[in-house]
Amino acid sequence: MEIQYVGEHLSYGKLGNGFIVLSFTAALLSAISFLISVYRKKDDKAVWLKIARMSFAMHAISVFSVIGILFFLIHGHFFEYYYVWQHSSTILPVKYMFACFWEGQEGSFLLWTFWHVILGAIIIRKGSEWESPVMVTVMLIQVFLASMILGLTFYGIKIGSNPFILLRNHPDFANLPFIHLPEYLSKIKDGRGLNPLLQNYWMVIHPPTLFLGFASTAIPFAFAMAGLMVGKVREWVKPALPWAFFSVMILGTGVLMGGAWAYEALSFGGFWAWDPVENASLVPWLTLVGAAHVMLINKKNGSSLVSSFILTTLTFLLVLYSTFLTRSGILGNTSVHAFTDLGMSGQLLLYMVFFVFMAIALLIYNRKKINPLQEEEKIQSREFWMFMGMLVLVISAVQITITTSIPVINKIVGSKMAPPANAIDFYNSWQIPLAVVISLLIAIGQFFKWRDSNMKDVIKKIALSFIISILVTALLEYSFRFERYQYIMLLFSSIWAFVANFDYLIRIIKGKLPFSGASIAHMGIALILLGSLISNTEKTIISRNMLNVDLGKDFSNKENILLYRNDTLAMGEYYVTYKGKEKVGVNIYYEIEYFKANHETGKLDKAFSLKPLVQINDRMGNVSEPATKRFINRDIYTHITYAELEDKNAPVDDGEYKKPSTKTLSVGDTIITSNSLVTFMSLNKSQDKKSLFLEDTDIAVGAQLSVVDVNRKVHLAQPIFIIKGSNIYTKESEITELGLKFGFSKILPDSNKIELTIFEKKSNSREFVIMKAIIFPDINILWIGAILMIIGTWLAIVKRIKDLKISK
């Protein structure tokens, strides 16, 4: 008999699935219709173009409907749907509901599809001669993206992962007994919830921006394919150029937003960690910048056409490759950002391979038109140096891609290569020299004229900025005293890139805004490199453990400070006090006050307060989020590395002891109590059973503990785990002097761990935190550079659009 489930809202899912199928079929019909219209004459062309546009409109309505329904289900907490249960919860603030939508793979594919609809609508609205051939590629991409959420099984092959699958039909739940109860929904009180790392305002705005950047890379690629389809192998560059710079701006902004999120929300102490998923978003941007510049060369003199085709195609394919890396599950052990495998690896590969062969086939078909003999660029021309810059960017992208792809290489060839042990040092050793070369090219490139330049004039023009940069570098080197020559070279090259482009902006183009985009964008890139160099190499960890207590192996005494509540300790140029904590929702805020010594009064004057937090998440683990005080010339970054949290599940003890806490430990692990450090040394199986009133067949195992108090005095404790007959209990061990008592409650043989219960007396415990504080000097240089890069690129886009209108 079929089970009649109670409380399910199946109509929403059915409607959503209907729109998914409609979006797929409409995209396919639109792609075919646009393709037919490309090769038909006037009357037939108009008919097929009308069908293509109507199909696109149906596709757009379907995509918007799927997104609207899924948002409605998430906001309404319809936990009968697996996607809703997996990514949302009733306690989640409404402002993070958007992050719930795109946290999962299905939502991120929908977001990607949404942006292609918007970009496609703009292309159709313009109604130019390029509409049909460009939209062929755009709609083919939509077909593949729509297939990613179909969730169908065809002859045993899974096609996509459906966001409207019911909880009871999902493999993780289908075989659970309670799922077969008619009223199973009453057993589900809440959803799994949003990853605590993503509960940050940056994750509401960063993913949409990044995916708009990913989607926008398809447009220059679509123009390149359109040029090949209709035999206009050169004409496509001009209309594609504004789109290329738009994509540079948006994708670059998305990458920088990711760095800002990491800096503000993650506790690794920085804005970039060369994580594989970070790399996967950076690499397409590098090749995209190269593509935009060689397209600009082609627009000026007709050369670099092959490079323009290759780099626009490569950029789009690298976006697909990064999608494969992050969604195939292959980076699961090397990245904190990667998705788990939903069984779509083959589909992702097919997606990538299709467009590889499409591009290769069209390039081969048009090879005679693409590759006429051309005069080589002269070394004293702007084209030559722009081309050299493109090559350096490609080398940078290749190095990052190869290293990031080590898990893929291992899987293909069966090797066992290990990723770099210290990723930051490894990548920096390669990328800093390349950044130096790019900076130097940025410094000198604009002073060359197109086609040919007088070298004496060029040298004369760059001499002033060169001398100023040498002097500024000498002053900063005297201040920072960089020891590595690579750092000194990057310091000089980034300063020269900024000064030279500022000089070009003022002296050469006389500050004319329409022509200033490149100079301002290049100044921004220079400041990003300079700010990255100074803030990372000169950052200082000012937190040091000043108390006579060893914090153990998990908390370095050189990087962490132990603060008891209301105690004031020196930390760098400041004095700090832990004032207390406040719980707001799932967040516990720890107030840290910073003081400075007033030498006139002999007192401490309050400088500022910070409230780093710990987000409580029982399902996924608690997460520490830093707080930062910003000054013009530095940031002070503070985060909690350890704090005592409330244990809601612990039994209440109204006697002289507080609520006990339970810890799971391996041999060698150390835990912190309010007045000591407790280390699990070993298991002692040699117990005197007679003194414990046990028989020979009974079992008694002791947990040998070393307890070090604030005066570094060592105490020993040994709680005993006992199995007597069918009864299990513990013989507690007490250290009266410290007001501590330990119970050995469980042995976990599968993980070689034990469960220890700790009791602390109310009378002698003091609340404390362990925290880390870092000073990032001059990091605002980096953020100012990011803003300048965006402004400059926008000005370049406006200039290219105006040029395109004039050429018509």
PDB file of N, CA and C in Angstrom, residues 399-485:
ATOM      1  N   GLN A 399      51.420  27.940 -14.434  1.00  0.00           N
ATOM      2  CA  GLN A 399      52.054  27.447 -13.202  1.00  0.00           C
ATOM      3  C   GLN A 399      51.016  27.167 -12.115  1.00  0.00           C
ATOM      4  N   ILE A 400      50.079  28.098 -11.936  1.00  0.00           N
ATOM      5  CA  ILE A 400      49.046  27.913 -10.918  1.00  0.00           C
ATOM      6  C   ILE A 400      48.161  26.717 -11.258  1.00  0.00           C
ATOM      7  N   THR A 401      47.812  26.598 -12.534  1.00  0.00           N
ATOM      8  CA  THR A 401      46.914  25.514 -12.957  1.00  0.00           C
ATOM      9  C   THR A 401      47.548  24.146 -12.764  1.00  0.00           C
ATOM     10  N   ILE A 402      48.797  24.002 -13.154  1.00  0.00           N
ATOM     11  CA  ILE A 402      49.470  22.702 -13.033  1.00  0.00           C
ATOM     12  C   ILE A 402      49.541  22.270 -11.574  1.00  0.00           C
ATOM     13  N   THR A 403      49.946  23.195 -10.698  1.00  0.00           N
ATOM     14  CA  THR A 403      50.070  22.844  -9.279  1.00  0.00           C
ATOM     15  C   THR A 403      48.704  22.549  -8.661  1.00  0.00           C
ATOM     16  N   THR A 404      47.711  23.362  -9.007  1.00  0.00           N
ATOM     17  CA  THR A 404      46.363  23.141  -8.477  1.00  0.00           C
ATOM     18  C   THR A 404      45.788  21.811  -8.949  1.00  0.00           C
ATOM     19  N   SER A 405      46.217  21.377 -10.146  1.00  0.00           N
ATOM     20  CA  SER A 405      45.658  20.165 -10.766  1.00  0.00           C
ATOM     21  C   SER A 405      46.362  18.885 -10.327  1.00  0.00           C
ATOM     22  N   ILE A 406      47.230  18.953  -9.340  1.00  0.00           N
ATOM     23  CA  ILE A 406      47.942  17.750  -8.896  1.00  0.00           C
ATOM     24  C   ILE A 406      46.983  16.604  -8.565  1.00  0.00           C
ATOM     25  N   PRO A 407      45.858  16.846  -7.847  1.00  0.00           N
ATOM     26  CA  PRO A 407      44.923  15.725  -7.606  1.00  0.00           C
ATOM     27  C   PRO A 407      44.370  15.131  -8.897  1.00  0.00           C
ATOM     28  N   VAL A 408      44.128  15.978  -9.906  1.00  0.00           N
ATOM     29  CA  VAL A 408      43.620  15.487 -11.195  1.00  0.00           C
ATOM     30  C   VAL A 408      44.692  14.658 -11.893  1.00  0.00           C
ATOM     31  N   ILE A 409      45.928  15.165 -11.895  1.00  0.00           N
ATOM     32  CA  ILE A 409      47.043  14.443 -12.528  1.00  0.00           C
ATOM     33  C   ILE A 409      47.231  13.087 -11.857  1.00  0.00           C
ATOM     34  N   ASN A 410      47.182  13.063 -10.532  1.00  0.00           N
ATOM     35  CA  ASN A 410      47.335  11.800  -9.799  1.00  0.00           C
ATOM     36  C   ASN A 410      46.267  10.792 -10.208  1.00  0.00           C
ATOM     37  N   LYS A 411      45.038  11.296 -10.394  1.00  0.00           N
ATOM     38  CA  LYS A 411      43.943  10.386 -10.731  1.00  0.00           C
ATOM     39  C   LYS A 411      44.072   9.854 -12.145  1.00  0.00           C
ATOM     40  N   ILE A 412      44.570  10.693 -13.062  1.00  0.00           N
ATOM     41  CA  ILE A 412      44.671  10.286 -14.474  1.00  0.00           C
ATOM     42  C   ILE A 412      45.817   9.307 -14.691  1.00  0.00           C
ATOM     43  N   VAL A 413      47.012   9.635 -14.157  1.00  0.00           N
ATOM     44  CA  VAL A 413      48.196   8.824 -14.448  1.00  0.00           C
ATOM     45  C   VAL A 413      48.547   7.861 -13.312  1.00  0.00           C
ATOM     46  N   GLY A 414      47.800   7.926 -12.214  1.00  0.00           N
ATOM     47  CA  GLY A 414      48.057   7.003 -11.112  1.00  0.00           C
ATOM     48  C   GLY A 414      49.267   7.367 -10.285  1.00  0.00           C
ATOM     49  N   SER A 415      49.712   8.617 -10.373  1.00  0.00           N
ATOM     50  CA  SER A 415      50.874   9.053  -9.588  1.00  0.00           C
ATOM     51  C   SER A 415      50.444   9.402  -8.167  1.00  0.00           C
ATOM     52  N   LYS A 416      51.419   9.696  -7.341  1.00  0.00           N
ATOM     53  CA  LYS A 416      51.152  10.028  -5.931  1.00  0.00           C
ATOM     54  C   LYS A 416      51.847  11.321  -5.540  1.00  0.00           C
ATOM     55  N   MET A 417      51.817  12.288  -6.441  1.00  0.00           N
ATOM     56  CA  MET A 417      52.409  13.585  -6.135  1.00  0.00           C
ATOM     57  C   MET A 417      51.628  14.259  -5.012  1.00  0.00           C
ATOM     58  N   ALA A 418      52.351  14.918  -4.121  1.00  0.00           N
ATOM     59  CA  ALA A 418      51.709  15.622  -3.013  1.00  0.00           C
ATOM     60  C   ALA A 418      51.664  17.114  -3.327  1.00  0.00           C
ATOM     61  N   PRO A 419      50.561  17.783  -3.003  1.00  0.00           N
ATOM     62  CA  PRO A 419      50.516  19.241  -3.165  1.00  0.00           C
ATOM     63  C   PRO A 419      51.586  19.892  -2.286  1.00  0.00           C
ATOM     64  N   PRO A 420      51.975  21.125  -2.566  1.00  0.00           N
ATOM     65  CA  PRO A 420      52.998  21.803  -1.760  1.00  0.00           C
ATOM     66  C   PRO A 420      52.633  21.815  -0.282  1.00  0.00           C
ATOM     67  N   ALA A 421      53.604  21.487   0.557  1.00  0.00           N
ATOM     68  CA  ALA A 421      53.359  21.471   2.001  1.00  0.00           C
ATOM     69  C   ALA A 421      53.033  22.870   2.506  1.00  0.00           C
ATOM     70  N   ASN A 422      53.784  23.856   2.022  1.00  0.00           N
ATOM     71  CA  ASN A 422      53.522  25.250   2.369  1.00  0.00           C
ATOM     72  C   ASN A 422      53.129  25.975   1.092  1.00  0.00           C
ATOM     73  N   ALA A 423      51.826  26.007   0.845  1.00  0.00           N
ATOM     74  CA  ALA A 423      51.327  26.526  -0.435  1.00  0.00           C
ATOM     75  C   ALA A 423      51.706  27.982  -0.638  1.00  0.00           C
ATOM     76  N   ILE A 424      51.627  28.793   0.419  1.00  0.00           N
ATOM     77  CA  ILE A 424      51.892  30.231   0.268  1.00  0.00           C
ATOM     78  C   ILE A 424      53.326  30.473  -0.171  1.00  0.00           C
ATOM     79  N   ASP A 425      54.296  29.844   0.491  1.00  0.00           N
ATOM     80  CA  ASP A 425      55.698  30.030   0.112  1.00  0.00           C
ATOM     81  C   ASP A 425      55.978  29.479  -1.286  1.00  0.00           C
ATOM     82  N   PHE A 426      55.373  28.345  -1.603  1.00  0.00           N
ATOM     83  CA  PHE A 426      55.618  27.722  -2.907  1.00  0.00           C
ATOM     84  C   PHE A 426      55.123  28.615  -4.039  1.00  0.00           C
ATOM     85  N   TYR A 427      53.856  29.040  -3.952  1.00  0.00           N
ATOM     86  CA  TYR A 427      53.317  29.872  -5.027  1.00  0.00           C
ATOM     87  C   TYR A 427      54.027  31.219  -5.097  1.00  0.00           C
ATOM     88  N   ASN A 428      54.339  31.795  -3.936  1.00  0.00           N
ATOM     89  CA  ASN A 428      55.027  33.088  -3.938  1.00  0.00           C
ATOM     90  C   ASN A 428      56.384  33.003  -4.635  1.00  0.00           C
ATOM     91  N   SER A 429      57.079  31.877  -4.448  1.00  0.00           N
ATOM     92  CA  SER A 429      58.401  31.730  -5.067  1.00  0.00           C
ATOM     93  C   SER A 429      58.310  31.779  -6.588  1.00  0.00           C
ATOM     94  N   TRP A 430      57.167  31.363  -7.143  1.00  0.00           N
ATOM     95  CA  TRP A 430      56.957  31.429  -8.589  1.00  0.00           C
ATOM     96  C   TRP A 430      56.328  32.752  -9.012  1.00  0.00           C
ATOM     97  N   GLN A 431      55.322  33.178  -8.281  1.00  0.00           N
ATOM     98  CA  GLN A 431      54.499  34.288  -8.748  1.00  0.00           C
ATOM     99  C   GLN A 431      55.104  35.664  -8.493  1.00  0.00           C
ATOM    100  N   ILE A 432      55.932  35.814  -7.460  1.00  0.00           N
ATOM    101  CA  ILE A 432      56.536  37.130  -7.208  1.00  0.00           C
ATOM    102  C   ILE A 432      57.436  37.566  -8.368  1.00  0.00           C
ATOM    103  N   PRO A 433      58.352  36.717  -8.887  1.00  0.00           N
ATOM    104  CA  PRO A 433      59.141  37.142 -10.056  1.00  0.00           C
ATOM    105  C   PRO A 433      58.271  37.506 -11.258  1.00  0.00           C
ATOM    106  N   LEU A 434      57.188  36.759 -11.481  1.00  0.00           N
ATOM    107  CA  LEU A 434      56.286  37.076 -12.585  1.00  0.00           C
ATOM    108  C   LEU A 434      55.564  38.405 -12.333  1.00  0.00           C
ATOM    109  N   ALA A 435      55.207  38.657 -11.069  1.00  0.00           N
ATOM    110  CA  ALA A 435      54.563  39.931 -10.725  1.00  0.00           C
ATOM    111  C   ALA A 435      55.523  41.100 -10.950  1.00  0.00           C
ATOM    112  N   VAL A 436      56.801  40.874 -10.698  1.00  0.00           N
ATOM    113  CA  VAL A 436      57.810  41.915 -10.948  1.00  0.00           C
ATOM    114  C   VAL A 436      57.835  42.274 -12.433  1.00  0.00           C
ATOM    115  N   VAL A 437      57.862  41.253 -13.284  1.00  0.00           N
ATOM    116  CA  VAL A 437      57.901  41.489 -14.735  1.00  0.00           C
ATOM    117  C   VAL A 437      56.641  42.220 -15.188  1.00  0.00           C
ATOM    118  N   ILE A 438      55.486  41.794 -14.712  1.00  0.00           N
ATOM    119  CA  ILE A 438      54.224  42.457 -15.073  1.00  0.00           C
ATOM    120  C   ILE A 438      54.255  43.921 -14.647  1.00  0.00           C
ATOM    121  N   SER A 439      54.736  44.191 -13.443  1.00  0.00           N
ATOM    122  CA  SER A 439      54.803  45.570 -12.943  1.00  0.00           C
ATOM    123  C   SER A 439      55.695  46.429 -13.828  1.00  0.00           C
ATOM    124  N   LEU A 440      56.842  45.887 -14.217  1.00  0.00           N
ATOM    125  CA  LEU A 440      57.755  46.640 -15.081  1.00  0.00           C
ATOM    126  C   LEU A 440      57.098  46.934 -16.435  1.00  0.00           C
ATOM    127  N   LEU A 441      56.389  45.956 -16.975  1.00  0.00           N
ATOM    128  CA  LEU A 441      55.707  46.163 -18.255  1.00  0.00           C
ATOM    129  C   LEU A 441      54.590  47.198 -18.121  1.00  0.00           C
ATOM    130  N   ILE A 442      53.876  47.168 -16.997  1.00  0.00           N
ATOM    131  CA  ILE A 442      52.841  48.165 -16.744  1.00  0.00           C
ATOM    132  C   ILE A 442      53.463  49.559 -16.665  1.00  0.00           C
ATOM    133  N   ALA A 443      54.669  49.648 -16.101  1.00  0.00           N
ATOM    134  CA  ALA A 443      55.329  50.939 -15.938  1.00  0.00           C
ATOM    135  C   ALA A 443      55.704  51.571 -17.273  1.00  0.00           C
ATOM    136  N   ILE A 444      56.219  50.771 -18.187  1.00  0.00           N
ATOM    137  CA  ILE A 444      56.770  51.339 -19.417  1.00  0.00           C
ATOM    138  C   ILE A 444      55.831  51.246 -20.614  1.00  0.00           C
ATOM    139  N   GLY A 445      54.851  50.336 -20.577  1.00  0.00           N
ATOM    140  CA  GLY A 445      54.074  49.996 -21.767  1.00  0.00           C
ATOM    141  C   GLY A 445      53.390  51.169 -22.437  1.00  0.00           C
ATOM    142  N   GLN A 446      52.738  52.033 -21.649  1.00  0.00           N
ATOM    143  CA  GLN A 446      51.940  53.100 -22.248  1.00  0.00           C
ATOM    144  C   GLN A 446      52.784  54.200 -22.881  1.00  0.00           C
ATOM    145  N   PHE A 447      54.056  54.260 -22.532  1.00  0.00           N
ATOM    146  CA  PHE A 447      54.909  55.308 -23.093  1.00  0.00           C
ATOM    147  C   PHE A 447      55.343  54.982 -24.525  1.00  0.00           C
ATOM    148  N   PHE A 448      55.111  53.747 -24.959  1.00  0.00           N
ATOM    149  CA  PHE A 448      55.392  53.392 -26.348  1.00  0.00           C
ATOM    150  C   PHE A 448      54.188  53.737 -27.212  1.00  0.00           C
ATOM    151  N   LYS A 449      54.439  54.118 -28.438  1.00  0.00           N
ATOM    152  CA  LYS A 449      53.373  54.381 -29.392  1.00  0.00           C
ATOM    153  C   LYS A 449      53.013  53.090 -30.111  1.00  0.00           C
ATOM    154  N   TRP A 450      51.808  53.099 -30.699  1.00  0.00           N
ATOM    155  CA  TRP A 450      51.415  51.964 -31.513  1.00  0.00           C
ATOM    156  C   TRP A 450      52.320  51.870 -32.738  1.00  0.00           C
ATOM    157  N   ARG A 451      52.660  50.655 -33.128  1.00  0.00           N
ATOM    158  CA  ARG A 451      53.469  50.312 -34.309  1.00  0.00           C
ATOM    159  C   ARG A 451      54.944  50.660 -34.163  1.00  0.00           C
ATOM    160  N   ASP A 452      55.279  51.887 -33.787  1.00  0.00           N
ATOM    161  CA  ASP A 452      56.695  52.252 -33.741  1.00  0.00           C
ATOM    162  C   ASP A 452      56.878  53.443 -32.809  1.00  0.00           C
ATOM    163  N   SER A 453      58.021  53.470 -32.124  1.00  0.00           N
ATOM    164  CA  SER A 453      58.330  54.561 -31.210  1.00  0.00           C
ATOM    165  C   SER A 453      59.793  54.931 -31.340  1.00  0.00           C
ATOM    166  N   ASN A 454      60.093  56.171 -30.987  1.00  0.00           N
ATOM    167  CA  ASN A 454      61.476  56.623 -30.890  1.00  0.00           C
ATOM    168  C   ASN A 454      61.977  56.283 -29.491  1.00  0.00           C
ATOM    169  N   MET A 455      62.964  55.392 -29.386  1.00  0.00           N
ATOM    170  CA  MET A 455      63.421  54.906 -28.084  1.00  0.00           C
ATOM    171  C   MET A 455      63.956  56.026 -27.211  1.00  0.00           C
ATOM    172  N   LYS A 456      64.600  57.025 -27.839  1.00  0.00           N
ATOM    173  CA  LYS A 456      65.102  58.152 -27.043  1.00  0.00           C
ATOM    174  C   LYS A 456      63.959  58.910 -26.387  1.00  0.00           C
ATOM    175  N   ASP A 457      62.859  59.093 -27.125  1.00  0.00           N
ATOM    176  CA  ASP A 457      61.691  59.771 -26.553  1.00  0.00           C
ATOM    177  C   ASP A 457      61.088  58.959 -25.413  1.00  0.00           C
ATOM    178  N   VAL A 458      61.028  57.649 -25.606  1.00  0.00           N
ATOM    179  CA  VAL A 458      60.476  56.784 -24.559  1.00  0.00           C
ATOM    180  C   VAL A 458      61.312  56.874 -23.295  1.00  0.00           C
ATOM    181  N   ILE A 459      62.625  56.760 -23.449  1.00  0.00           N
ATOM    182  CA  ILE A 459      63.529  56.809 -22.291  1.00  0.00           C
ATOM    183  C   ILE A 459      63.398  58.153 -21.583  1.00  0.00           C
ATOM    184  N   LYS A 460      63.289  59.223 -22.376  1.00  0.00           N
ATOM    185  CA  LYS A 460      63.159  60.552 -21.801  1.00  0.00           C
ATOM    186  C   LYS A 460      61.858  60.666 -20.990  1.00  0.00           C
ATOM    187  N   LYS A 461      60.781  60.066 -21.507  1.00  0.00           N
ATOM    188  CA  LYS A 461      59.487  60.151 -20.838  1.00  0.00           C
ATOM    189  C   LYS A 461      59.447  59.337 -19.540  1.00  0.00           C
ATOM    190  N   ILE A 462      60.133  58.195 -19.530  1.00  0.00           N
ATOM    191  CA  ILE A 462      60.048  57.340 -18.327  1.00  0.00           C
ATOM    192  C   ILE A 462      61.136  57.670 -17.305  1.00  0.00           C
ATOM    193  N   ALA A 463      62.087  58.540 -17.656  1.00  0.00           N
ATOM    194  CA  ALA A 463      63.228  58.811 -16.767  1.00  0.00           C
ATOM    195  C   ALA A 463      62.785  59.401 -15.437  1.00  0.00           C
ATOM    196  N   LEU A 464      61.861  60.377 -15.464  1.00  0.00           N
ATOM    197  CA  LEU A 464      61.434  61.048 -14.231  1.00  0.00           C
ATOM    198  C   LEU A 464      60.795  60.063 -13.264  1.00  0.00           C
ATOM    199  N   SER A 465      59.846  59.259 -13.770  1.00  0.00           N
ATOM    200  CA  SER A 465      59.175  58.296 -12.885  1.00  0.00           C
ATOM    201  C   SER A 465      60.157  57.248 -12.376  1.00  0.00           C
ATOM    202  N   PHE A 466      61.123  56.880 -13.198  1.00  0.00           N
ATOM    203  CA  PHE A 466      62.130  55.899 -12.780  1.00  0.00           C
ATOM    204  C   PHE A 466      62.955  56.431 -11.610  1.00  0.00           C
ATOM    205  N   ILE A 467      63.413  57.678 -11.713  1.00  0.00           N
ATOM    206  CA  ILE A 467      64.242  58.274 -10.647  1.00  0.00           C
ATOM    207  C   ILE A 467      63.425  58.421  -9.363  1.00  0.00           C
ATOM    208  N   ILE A 468      62.200  58.916  -9.494  1.00  0.00           N
ATOM    209  CA  ILE A 468      61.341  59.057  -8.301  1.00  0.00           C
ATOM    210  C   ILE A 468      61.120  57.709  -7.636  1.00  0.00           C
ATOM    211  N   SER A 469      60.878  56.670  -8.429  1.00  0.00           N
ATOM    212  CA  SER A 469      60.612  55.325  -7.892  1.00  0.00           C
ATOM    213  C   SER A 469      61.838  54.762  -7.180  1.00  0.00           C
ATOM    214  N   ILE A 470      63.027  55.029  -7.728  1.00  0.00           N
ATOM    215  CA  ILE A 470      64.265  54.590  -7.067  1.00  0.00           C
ATOM    216  C   ILE A 470      64.377  55.220  -5.686  1.00  0.00           C
ATOM    217  N   LEU A 471      64.094  56.516  -5.596  1.00  0.00           N
ATOM    218  CA  LEU A 471      64.200  57.227  -4.317  1.00  0.00           C
ATOM    219  C   LEU A 471      63.156  56.723  -3.307  1.00  0.00           C
ATOM    220  N   VAL A 472      61.917  56.547  -3.777  1.00  0.00           N
ATOM    221  CA  VAL A 472      60.858  56.061  -2.884  1.00  0.00           C
ATOM    222  C   VAL A 472      61.169  54.641  -2.414  1.00  0.00           C
ATOM    223  N   THR A 473      61.667  53.810  -3.314  1.00  0.00           N
ATOM    224  CA  THR A 473      62.032  52.439  -2.947  1.00  0.00           C
ATOM    225  C   THR A 473      63.126  52.426  -1.893  1.00  0.00           C
ATOM    226  N   ALA A 474      64.120  53.293  -2.060  1.00  0.00           N
ATOM    227  CA  ALA A 474      65.215  53.363  -1.089  1.00  0.00           C
ATOM    228  C   ALA A 474      64.691  53.755   0.293  1.00  0.00           C
ATOM    229  N   LEU A 475      63.780  54.720   0.339  1.00  0.00           N
ATOM    230  CA  LEU A 475      63.205  55.144   1.622  1.00  0.00           C
ATOM    231  C   LEU A 475      62.404  54.025   2.275  1.00  0.00           C
ATOM    232  N   LEU A 476      61.574  53.344   1.476  1.00  0.00           N
ATOM    233  CA  LEU A 476      60.762  52.263   2.039  1.00  0.00           C
ATOM    234  C   LEU A 476      61.619  51.066   2.435  1.00  0.00           C
ATOM    235  N   GLU A 477      62.647  50.776   1.669  1.00  0.00           N
ATOM    236  CA  GLU A 477      63.541  49.673   2.020  1.00  0.00           C
ATOM    237  C   GLU A 477      64.272  49.985   3.318  1.00  0.00           C
ATOM    238  N   TYR A 478      64.640  51.241   3.508  1.00  0.00           N
ATOM    239  CA  TYR A 478      65.283  51.651   4.764  1.00  0.00           C
ATOM    240  C   TYR A 478      64.328  51.450   5.933  1.00  0.00           C
ATOM    241  N   SER A 479      63.037  51.664   5.685  1.00  0.00           N
ATOM    242  CA  SER A 479      62.031  51.512   6.740  1.00  0.00           C
ATOM    243  C   SER A 479      61.709  50.042   7.008  1.00  0.00           C
ATOM    244  N   PHE A 480      61.470  49.274   5.933  1.00  0.00           N
ATOM    245  CA  PHE A 480      61.032  47.883   6.097  1.00  0.00           C
ATOM    246  C   PHE A 480      62.190  46.886   6.190  1.00  0.00           C
ATOM    247  N   ARG A 481      63.297  47.208   5.530  1.00  0.00           N
ATOM    248  CA  ARG A 481      64.484  46.354   5.528  1.00  0.00           C
ATOM    249  C   ARG A 481      64.166  44.938   5.049  1.00  0.00           C
ATOM    250  N   PHE A 482      63.623  44.851   3.832  1.00  0.00           N
ATOM    251  CA  PHE A 482      63.400  43.549   3.217  1.00  0.00           C
ATOM    252  C   PHE A 482      64.737  42.869   2.982  1.00  0.00           C
ATOM    253  N   GLU A 483      64.829  41.592   3.321  1.00  0.00           N
ATOM    254  CA  GLU A 483      66.074  40.854   3.135  1.00  0.00           C
ATOM    255  C   GLU A 483      66.089  40.073   1.823  1.00  0.00           C
ATOM    256  N   ARG A 484      64.945  39.629   1.341  1.00  0.00           N
ATOM    257  CA  ARG A 484      64.880  38.877   0.096  1.00  0.00           C
ATOM    258  C   ARG A 484      64.891  39.826  -1.095  1.00  0.00           C
ATOM    259  N   TYR A 485      65.754  39.541  -2.058  1.00  0.00           N
ATOM    260  CA  TYR A 485      65.872  40.424  -3.215  1.00  0.00           C
ATOM    261  C   TYR A 485      64.584  40.445  -4.027  1.00  0.00           C
TER     262      TYR A 485
END
